[in-house]
XYZ file of N, CA and C in Angstrom:
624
model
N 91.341 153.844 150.293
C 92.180 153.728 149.090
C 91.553 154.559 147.967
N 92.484 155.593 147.339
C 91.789 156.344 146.801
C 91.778 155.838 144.822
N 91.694 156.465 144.328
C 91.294 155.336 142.804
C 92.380 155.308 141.949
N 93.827 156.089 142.159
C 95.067 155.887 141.845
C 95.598 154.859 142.677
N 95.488 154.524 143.690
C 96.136 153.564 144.745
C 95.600 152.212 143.709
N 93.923 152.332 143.742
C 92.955 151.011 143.196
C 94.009 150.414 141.838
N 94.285 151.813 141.075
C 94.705 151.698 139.702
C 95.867 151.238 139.774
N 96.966 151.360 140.638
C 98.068 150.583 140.499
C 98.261 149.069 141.147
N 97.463 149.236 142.397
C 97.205 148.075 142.458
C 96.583 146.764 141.698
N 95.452 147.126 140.992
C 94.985 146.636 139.435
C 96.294 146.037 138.771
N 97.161 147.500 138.752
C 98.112 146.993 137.641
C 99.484 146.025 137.813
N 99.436 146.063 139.423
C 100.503 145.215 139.755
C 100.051 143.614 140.040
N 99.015 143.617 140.252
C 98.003 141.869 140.475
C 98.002 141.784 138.436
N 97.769 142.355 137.395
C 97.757 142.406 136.453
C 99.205 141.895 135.892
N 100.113 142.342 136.468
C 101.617 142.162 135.770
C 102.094 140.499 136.630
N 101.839 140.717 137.890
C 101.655 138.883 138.585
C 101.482 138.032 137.606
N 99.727 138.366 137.202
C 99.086 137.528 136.257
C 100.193 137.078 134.929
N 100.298 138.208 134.232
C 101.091 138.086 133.321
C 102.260 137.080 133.435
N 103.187 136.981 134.507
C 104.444 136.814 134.834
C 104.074 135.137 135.039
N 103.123 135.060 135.957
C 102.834 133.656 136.141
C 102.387 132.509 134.566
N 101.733 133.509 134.127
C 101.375 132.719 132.765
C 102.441 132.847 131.773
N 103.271 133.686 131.691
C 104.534 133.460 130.930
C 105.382 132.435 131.504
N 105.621 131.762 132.897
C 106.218 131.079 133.499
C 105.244 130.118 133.312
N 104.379 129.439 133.680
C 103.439 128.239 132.869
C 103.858 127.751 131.702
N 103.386 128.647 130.767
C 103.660 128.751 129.214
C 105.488 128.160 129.334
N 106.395 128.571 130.057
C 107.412 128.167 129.469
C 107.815 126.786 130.152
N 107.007 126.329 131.019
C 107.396 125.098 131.872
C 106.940 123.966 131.076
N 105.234 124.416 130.179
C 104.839 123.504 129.137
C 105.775 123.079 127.993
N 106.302 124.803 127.410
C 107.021 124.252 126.740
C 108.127 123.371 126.894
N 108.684 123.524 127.832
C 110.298 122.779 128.584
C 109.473 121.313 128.668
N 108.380 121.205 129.294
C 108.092 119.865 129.443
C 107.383 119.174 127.882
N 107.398 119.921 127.069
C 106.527 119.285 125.393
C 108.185 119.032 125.151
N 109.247 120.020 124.984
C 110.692 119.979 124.419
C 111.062 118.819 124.954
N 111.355 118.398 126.569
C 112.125 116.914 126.550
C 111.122 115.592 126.628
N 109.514 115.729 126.328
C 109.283 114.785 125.988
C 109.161 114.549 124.645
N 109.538 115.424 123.655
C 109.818 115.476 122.197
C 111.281 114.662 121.933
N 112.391 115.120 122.960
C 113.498 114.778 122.524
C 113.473 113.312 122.689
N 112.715 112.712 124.014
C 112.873 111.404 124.421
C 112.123 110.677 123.050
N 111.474 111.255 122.744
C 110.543 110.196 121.583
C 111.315 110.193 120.211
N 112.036 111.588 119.934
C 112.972 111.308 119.073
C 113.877 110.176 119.076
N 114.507 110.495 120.364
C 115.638 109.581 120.356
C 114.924 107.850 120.773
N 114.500 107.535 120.770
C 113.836 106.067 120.661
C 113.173 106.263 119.207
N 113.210 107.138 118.391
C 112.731 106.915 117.161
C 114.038 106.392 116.399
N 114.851 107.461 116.709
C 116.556 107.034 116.184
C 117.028 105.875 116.533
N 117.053 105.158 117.812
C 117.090 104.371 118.343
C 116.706 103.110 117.079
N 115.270 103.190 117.065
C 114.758 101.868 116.223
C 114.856 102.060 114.956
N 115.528 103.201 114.562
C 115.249 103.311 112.926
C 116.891 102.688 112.555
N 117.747 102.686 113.648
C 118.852 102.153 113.568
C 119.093 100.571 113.835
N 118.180 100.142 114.516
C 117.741 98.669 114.986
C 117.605 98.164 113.303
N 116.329 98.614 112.997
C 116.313 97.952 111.659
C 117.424 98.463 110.560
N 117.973 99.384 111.089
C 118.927 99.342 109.689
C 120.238 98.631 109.530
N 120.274 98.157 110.879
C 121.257 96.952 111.376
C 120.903 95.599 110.847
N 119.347 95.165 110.983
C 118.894 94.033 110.384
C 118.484 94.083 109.283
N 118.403 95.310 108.495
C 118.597 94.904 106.806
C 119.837 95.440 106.351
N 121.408 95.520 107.314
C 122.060 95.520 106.543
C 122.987 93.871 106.648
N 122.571 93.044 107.821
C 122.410 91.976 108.135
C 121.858 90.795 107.195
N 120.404 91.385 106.717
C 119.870 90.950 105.270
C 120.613 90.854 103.940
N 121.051 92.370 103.707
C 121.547 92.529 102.372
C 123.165 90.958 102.781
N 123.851 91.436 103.746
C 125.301 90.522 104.025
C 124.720 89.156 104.031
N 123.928 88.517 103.817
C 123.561 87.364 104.387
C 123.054 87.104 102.878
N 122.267 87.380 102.262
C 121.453 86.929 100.909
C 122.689 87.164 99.732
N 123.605 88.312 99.909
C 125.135 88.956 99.178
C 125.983 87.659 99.395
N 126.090 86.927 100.440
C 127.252 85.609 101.198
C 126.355 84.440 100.103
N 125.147 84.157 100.580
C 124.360 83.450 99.845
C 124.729 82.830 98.205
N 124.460 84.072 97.467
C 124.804 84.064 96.184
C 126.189 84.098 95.675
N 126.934 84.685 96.456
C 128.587 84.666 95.995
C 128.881 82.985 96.206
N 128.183 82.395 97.530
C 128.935 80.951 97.749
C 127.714 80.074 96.834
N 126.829 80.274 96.811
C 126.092 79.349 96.059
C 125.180 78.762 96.902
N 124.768 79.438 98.242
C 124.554 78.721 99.505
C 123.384 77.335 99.281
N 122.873 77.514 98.306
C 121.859 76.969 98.472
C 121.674 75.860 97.139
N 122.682 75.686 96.342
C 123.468 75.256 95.330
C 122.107 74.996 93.973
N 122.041 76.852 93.623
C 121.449 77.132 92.700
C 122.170 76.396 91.138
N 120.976 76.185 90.421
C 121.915 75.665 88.715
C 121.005 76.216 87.868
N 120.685 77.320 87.946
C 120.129 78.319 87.237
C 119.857 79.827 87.512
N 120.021 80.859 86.779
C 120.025 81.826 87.076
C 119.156 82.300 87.823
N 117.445 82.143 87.254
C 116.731 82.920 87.173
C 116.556 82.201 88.886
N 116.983 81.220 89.576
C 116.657 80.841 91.097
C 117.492 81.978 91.749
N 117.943 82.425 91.583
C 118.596 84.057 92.177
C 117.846 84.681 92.452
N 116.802 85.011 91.410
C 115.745 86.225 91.619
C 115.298 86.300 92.943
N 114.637 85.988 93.670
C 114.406 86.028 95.394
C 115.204 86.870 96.071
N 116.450 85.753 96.224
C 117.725 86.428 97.012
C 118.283 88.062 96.578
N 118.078 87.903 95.379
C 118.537 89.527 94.905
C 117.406 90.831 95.262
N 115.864 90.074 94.856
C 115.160 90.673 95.455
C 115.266 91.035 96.668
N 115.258 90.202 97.468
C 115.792 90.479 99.374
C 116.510 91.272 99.528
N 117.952 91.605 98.484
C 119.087 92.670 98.742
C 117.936 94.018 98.456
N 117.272 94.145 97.353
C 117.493 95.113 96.807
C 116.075 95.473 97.402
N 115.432 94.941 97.880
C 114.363 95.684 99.098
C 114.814 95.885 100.839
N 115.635 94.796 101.008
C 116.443 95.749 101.865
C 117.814 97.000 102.075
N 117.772 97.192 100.415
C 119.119 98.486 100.661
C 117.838 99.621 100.445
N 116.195 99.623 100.165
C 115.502 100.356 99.876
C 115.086 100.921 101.517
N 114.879 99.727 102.298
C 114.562 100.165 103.403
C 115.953 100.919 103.965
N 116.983 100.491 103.674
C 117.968 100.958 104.688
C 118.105 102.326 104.241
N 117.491 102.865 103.178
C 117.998 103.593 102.387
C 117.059 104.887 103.276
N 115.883 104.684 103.306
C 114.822 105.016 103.893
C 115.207 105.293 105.554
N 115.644 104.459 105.866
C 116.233 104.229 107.384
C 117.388 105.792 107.602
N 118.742 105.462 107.185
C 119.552 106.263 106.803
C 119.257 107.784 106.546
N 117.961 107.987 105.512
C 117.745 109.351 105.008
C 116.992 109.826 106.644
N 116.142 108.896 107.085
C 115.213 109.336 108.092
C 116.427 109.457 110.065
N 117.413 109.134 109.520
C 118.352 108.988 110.762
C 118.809 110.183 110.457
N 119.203 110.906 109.838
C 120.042 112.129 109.211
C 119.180 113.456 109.298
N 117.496 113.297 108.679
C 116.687 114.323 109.047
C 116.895 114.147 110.667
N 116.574 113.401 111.391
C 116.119 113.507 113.054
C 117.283 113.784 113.532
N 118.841 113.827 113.015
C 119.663 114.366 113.771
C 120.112 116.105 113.709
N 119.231 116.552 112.721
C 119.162 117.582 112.146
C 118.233 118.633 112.874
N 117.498 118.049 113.539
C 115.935 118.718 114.088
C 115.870 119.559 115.098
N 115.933 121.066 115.311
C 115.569 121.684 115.709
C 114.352 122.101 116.939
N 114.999 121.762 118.210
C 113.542 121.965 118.965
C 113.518 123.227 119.964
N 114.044 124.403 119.294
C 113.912 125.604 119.684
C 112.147 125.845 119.942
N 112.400 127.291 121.078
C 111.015 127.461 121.175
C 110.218 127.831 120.072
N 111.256 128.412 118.791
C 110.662 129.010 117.742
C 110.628 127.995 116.859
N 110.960 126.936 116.790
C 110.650 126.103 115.593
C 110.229 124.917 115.893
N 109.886 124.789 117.727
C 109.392 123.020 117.854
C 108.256 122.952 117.279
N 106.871 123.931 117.134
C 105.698 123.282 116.782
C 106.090 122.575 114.885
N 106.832 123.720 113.928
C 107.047 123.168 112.928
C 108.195 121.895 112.817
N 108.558 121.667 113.175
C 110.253 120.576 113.260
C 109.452 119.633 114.143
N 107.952 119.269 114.555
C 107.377 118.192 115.560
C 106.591 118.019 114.101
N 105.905 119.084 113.256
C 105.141 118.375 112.576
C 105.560 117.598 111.487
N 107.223 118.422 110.762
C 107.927 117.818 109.944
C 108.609 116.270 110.148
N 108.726 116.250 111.381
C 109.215 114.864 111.818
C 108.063 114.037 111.769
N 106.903 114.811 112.527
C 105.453 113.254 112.161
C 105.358 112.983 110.524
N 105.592 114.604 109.751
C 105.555 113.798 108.184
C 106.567 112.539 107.717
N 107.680 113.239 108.122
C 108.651 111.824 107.868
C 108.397 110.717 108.561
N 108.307 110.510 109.803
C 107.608 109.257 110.556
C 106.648 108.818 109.407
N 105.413 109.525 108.888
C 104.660 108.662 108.677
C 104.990 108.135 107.199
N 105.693 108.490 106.275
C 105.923 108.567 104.941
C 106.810 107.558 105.350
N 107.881 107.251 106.116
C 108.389 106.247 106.323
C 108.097 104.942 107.005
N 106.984 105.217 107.938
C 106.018 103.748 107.923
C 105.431 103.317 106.830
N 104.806 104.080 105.903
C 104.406 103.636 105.092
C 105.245 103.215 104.095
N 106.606 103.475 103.839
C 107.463 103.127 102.991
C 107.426 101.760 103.109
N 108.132 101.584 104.425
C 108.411 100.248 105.210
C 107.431 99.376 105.360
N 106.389 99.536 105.249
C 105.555 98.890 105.581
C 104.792 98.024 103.847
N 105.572 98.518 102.856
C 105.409 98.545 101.709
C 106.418 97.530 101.421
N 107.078 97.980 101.873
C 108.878 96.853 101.645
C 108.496 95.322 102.552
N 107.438 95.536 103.517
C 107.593 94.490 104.269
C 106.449 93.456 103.082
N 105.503 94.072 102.688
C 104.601 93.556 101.979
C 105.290 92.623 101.015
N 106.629 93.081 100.440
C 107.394 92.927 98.998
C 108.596 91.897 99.254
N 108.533 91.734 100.689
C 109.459 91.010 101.204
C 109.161 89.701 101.280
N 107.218 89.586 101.890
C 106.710 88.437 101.985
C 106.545 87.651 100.461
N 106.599 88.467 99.679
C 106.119 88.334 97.428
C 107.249 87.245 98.319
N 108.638 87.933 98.291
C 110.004 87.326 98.049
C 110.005 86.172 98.617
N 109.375 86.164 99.807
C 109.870 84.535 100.849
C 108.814 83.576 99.763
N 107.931 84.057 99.281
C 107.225 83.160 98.626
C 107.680 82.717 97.162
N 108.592 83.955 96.660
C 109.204 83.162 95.557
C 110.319 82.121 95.640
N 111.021 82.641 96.948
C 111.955 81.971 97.517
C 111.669 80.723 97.791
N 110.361 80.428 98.017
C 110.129 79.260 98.459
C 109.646 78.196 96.725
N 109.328 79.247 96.188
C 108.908 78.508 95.056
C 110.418 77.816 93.470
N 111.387 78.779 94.307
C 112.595 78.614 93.775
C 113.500 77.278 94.524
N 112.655 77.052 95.639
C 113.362 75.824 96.427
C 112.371 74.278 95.603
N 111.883 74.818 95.735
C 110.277 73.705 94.887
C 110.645 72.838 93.314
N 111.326 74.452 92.613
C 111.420 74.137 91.268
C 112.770 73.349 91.027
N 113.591 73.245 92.053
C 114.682 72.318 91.835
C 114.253 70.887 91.549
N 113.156 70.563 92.613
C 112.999 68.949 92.842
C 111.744 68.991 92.617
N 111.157 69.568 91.100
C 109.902 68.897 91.053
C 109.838 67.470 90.286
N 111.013 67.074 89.716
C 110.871 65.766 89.206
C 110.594 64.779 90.778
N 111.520 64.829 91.161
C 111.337 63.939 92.291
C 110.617 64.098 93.408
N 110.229 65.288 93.419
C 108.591 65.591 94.147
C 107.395 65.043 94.113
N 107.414 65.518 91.875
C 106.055 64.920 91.798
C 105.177 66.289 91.925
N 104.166 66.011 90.469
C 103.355 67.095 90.640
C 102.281 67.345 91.963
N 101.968 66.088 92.381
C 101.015 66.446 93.577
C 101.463 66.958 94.747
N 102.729 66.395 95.129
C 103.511 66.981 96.364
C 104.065 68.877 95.924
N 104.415 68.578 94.819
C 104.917 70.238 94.644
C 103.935 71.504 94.233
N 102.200 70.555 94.188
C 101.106 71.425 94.422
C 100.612 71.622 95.816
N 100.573 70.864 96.800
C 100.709 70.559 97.763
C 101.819 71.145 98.955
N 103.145 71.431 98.235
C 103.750 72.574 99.052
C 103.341 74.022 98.804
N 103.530 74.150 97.032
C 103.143 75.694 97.146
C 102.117 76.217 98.003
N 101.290 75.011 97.686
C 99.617 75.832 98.771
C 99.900 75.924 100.148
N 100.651 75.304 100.542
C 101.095 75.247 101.686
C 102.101 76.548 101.889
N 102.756 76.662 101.340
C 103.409 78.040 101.333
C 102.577 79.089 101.235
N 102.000 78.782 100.288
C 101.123 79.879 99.965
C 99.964 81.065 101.917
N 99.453 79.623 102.112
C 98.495 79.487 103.297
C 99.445 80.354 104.015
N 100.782 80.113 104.222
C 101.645 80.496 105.378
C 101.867 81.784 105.240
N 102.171 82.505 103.772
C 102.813 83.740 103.508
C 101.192 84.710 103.576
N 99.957 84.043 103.184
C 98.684 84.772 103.925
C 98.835 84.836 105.008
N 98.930 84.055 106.363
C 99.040 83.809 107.004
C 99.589 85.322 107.991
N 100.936 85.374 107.244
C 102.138 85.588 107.911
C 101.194 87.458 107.496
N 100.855 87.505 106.098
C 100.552 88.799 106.016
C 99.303 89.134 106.818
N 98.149 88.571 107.116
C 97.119 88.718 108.233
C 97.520 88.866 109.184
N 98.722 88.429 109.773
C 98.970 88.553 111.088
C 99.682 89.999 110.915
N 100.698 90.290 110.173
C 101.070 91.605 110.075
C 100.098 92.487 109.927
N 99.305 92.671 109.105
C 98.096 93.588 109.145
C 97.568 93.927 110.690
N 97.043 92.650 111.587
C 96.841 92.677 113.110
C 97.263 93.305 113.865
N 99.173 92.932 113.271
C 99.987 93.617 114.684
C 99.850 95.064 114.093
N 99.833 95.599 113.170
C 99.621 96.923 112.744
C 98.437 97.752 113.151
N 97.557 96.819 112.840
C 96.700 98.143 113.636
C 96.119 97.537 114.890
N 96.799 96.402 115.506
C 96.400 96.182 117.090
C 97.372 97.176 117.906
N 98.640 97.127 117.291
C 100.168 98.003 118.384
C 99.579 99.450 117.999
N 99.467 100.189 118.591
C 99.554 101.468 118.494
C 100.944 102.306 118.161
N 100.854 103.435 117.139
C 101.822 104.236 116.428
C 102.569 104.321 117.618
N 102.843 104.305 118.569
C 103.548 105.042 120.142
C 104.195 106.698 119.512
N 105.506 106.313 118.614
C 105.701 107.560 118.439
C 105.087 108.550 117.547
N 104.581 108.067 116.475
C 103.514 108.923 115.950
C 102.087 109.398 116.731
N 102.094 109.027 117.793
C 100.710 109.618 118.993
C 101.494 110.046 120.023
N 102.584 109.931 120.163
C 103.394 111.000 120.850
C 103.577 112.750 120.119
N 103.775 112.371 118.935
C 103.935 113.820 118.537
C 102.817 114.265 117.966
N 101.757 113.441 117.841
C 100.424 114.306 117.475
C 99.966 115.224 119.542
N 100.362 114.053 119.910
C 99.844 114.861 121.468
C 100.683 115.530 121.597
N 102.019 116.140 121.591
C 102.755 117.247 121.330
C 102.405 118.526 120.772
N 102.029 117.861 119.719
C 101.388 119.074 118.359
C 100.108 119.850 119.129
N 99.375 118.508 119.600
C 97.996 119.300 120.221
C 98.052 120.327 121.487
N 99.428 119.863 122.442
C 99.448 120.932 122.812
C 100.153 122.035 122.480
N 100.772 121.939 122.086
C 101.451 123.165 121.518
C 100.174 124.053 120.299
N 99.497 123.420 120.081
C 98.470 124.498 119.308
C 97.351 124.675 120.315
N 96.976 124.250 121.547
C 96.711 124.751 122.693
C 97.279 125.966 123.301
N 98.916 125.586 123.491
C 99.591 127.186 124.401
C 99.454 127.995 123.112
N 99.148 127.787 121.912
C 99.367 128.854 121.355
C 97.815 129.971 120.757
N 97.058 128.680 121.117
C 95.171 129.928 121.353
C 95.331 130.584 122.802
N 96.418 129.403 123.526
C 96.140 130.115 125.008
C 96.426 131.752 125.304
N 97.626 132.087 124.155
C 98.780 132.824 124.425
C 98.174 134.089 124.062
């Protein structure tokens, strides 16, 4: 074999090479693209779950106060229930804006690494929203509870109606320790889905 034969041969095991790693490269991507879409759509999925149960909230605390459910004789025993509406039209609100970006999202080969990272920003700006509202929710069950208290403290009695609040009180700690737990015991699922997305995709792209 003389050293033109060597040289094209070189160049045709060379263009293989090439061909095979462009075909890799695009099987990663095909396989990062529909495990992107699947995590989207179970993101949409639950961001619609809850926006079902706080619009469930708002109809239910809205029924509440129109009928009197709970046969308030003062204004300011509202405050709770209105609170409840108006932290859940915040979440839904949140819900809604974040259902509308993800139906919007782009997972071309040219724009999945940016449109994976823009979606983890919104993911996370919206856990943390929510997770803010949930904090503001527990204030509420506790005023709520203290608005059930202040009806019958004559016939309670100061010791019994010190004696519930603390008792309420204990519960709505309670209730927030345990939320804190499940928060950072459950793992993000879809926010460590698209960071492991991200990572590879800034992998094929030192690879490339």
């Amino acid at each position: 074999m003389n050293l033109d034969e060597l040289k094209s041969t070189w160049k045709a095991y060379d263009e293989k090479i090439l061909v095979s790693q462009k075909l890799s490269e695009q099987l990663v991507f095909l396989m990062i693209k529909d495990r992107s879409k699947g995590t989207l759509a179970r993101m949409e999925r639950n961001l619609k779950l809850a926006g079902f149960i706080m619009t469930a909230v708002v109809f239910f605390f809205t029924a509440a106060i129109a009928g009197n459910a709970f046969d308030y004789t003062s204004w300011y025993f509202y405050i709770p229930s209105v609170l409840y509406i108006v932290l859940a039209l915040v979440a839904l609100v949140i819900v809604i804006k974040n259902v509308r970006n993800l139906s919007h999202v782009d997972l071309s080969r040219q724009n999945l690494y940016d449109s994976l990272k823009t979606v983890l920003r919104w993911h996370e700006k919206a856990q943390a929203a929510l997770s803010r509202v949930w904090l503001l929710c527990m204030l509420s069950g506790f005023l709520f509870g203290v608005s059930m208290v202040a009806r019958n403290v004559e016939a309670y009695g100061t010791t019994k109606v010190i004696l519930l609040l603390g008792g309420q009180t204990a519960v709505i700690l309670l209730l927030y320790a345990a939320a804190r737990w499940l928060f950072h015991a459950f793992e993000d699922t879809h926010g460590n889905e698209l960071r492991e997305s991200l990572q590879e995709m800034e992998q094929l792209k030192t690879g490339m």
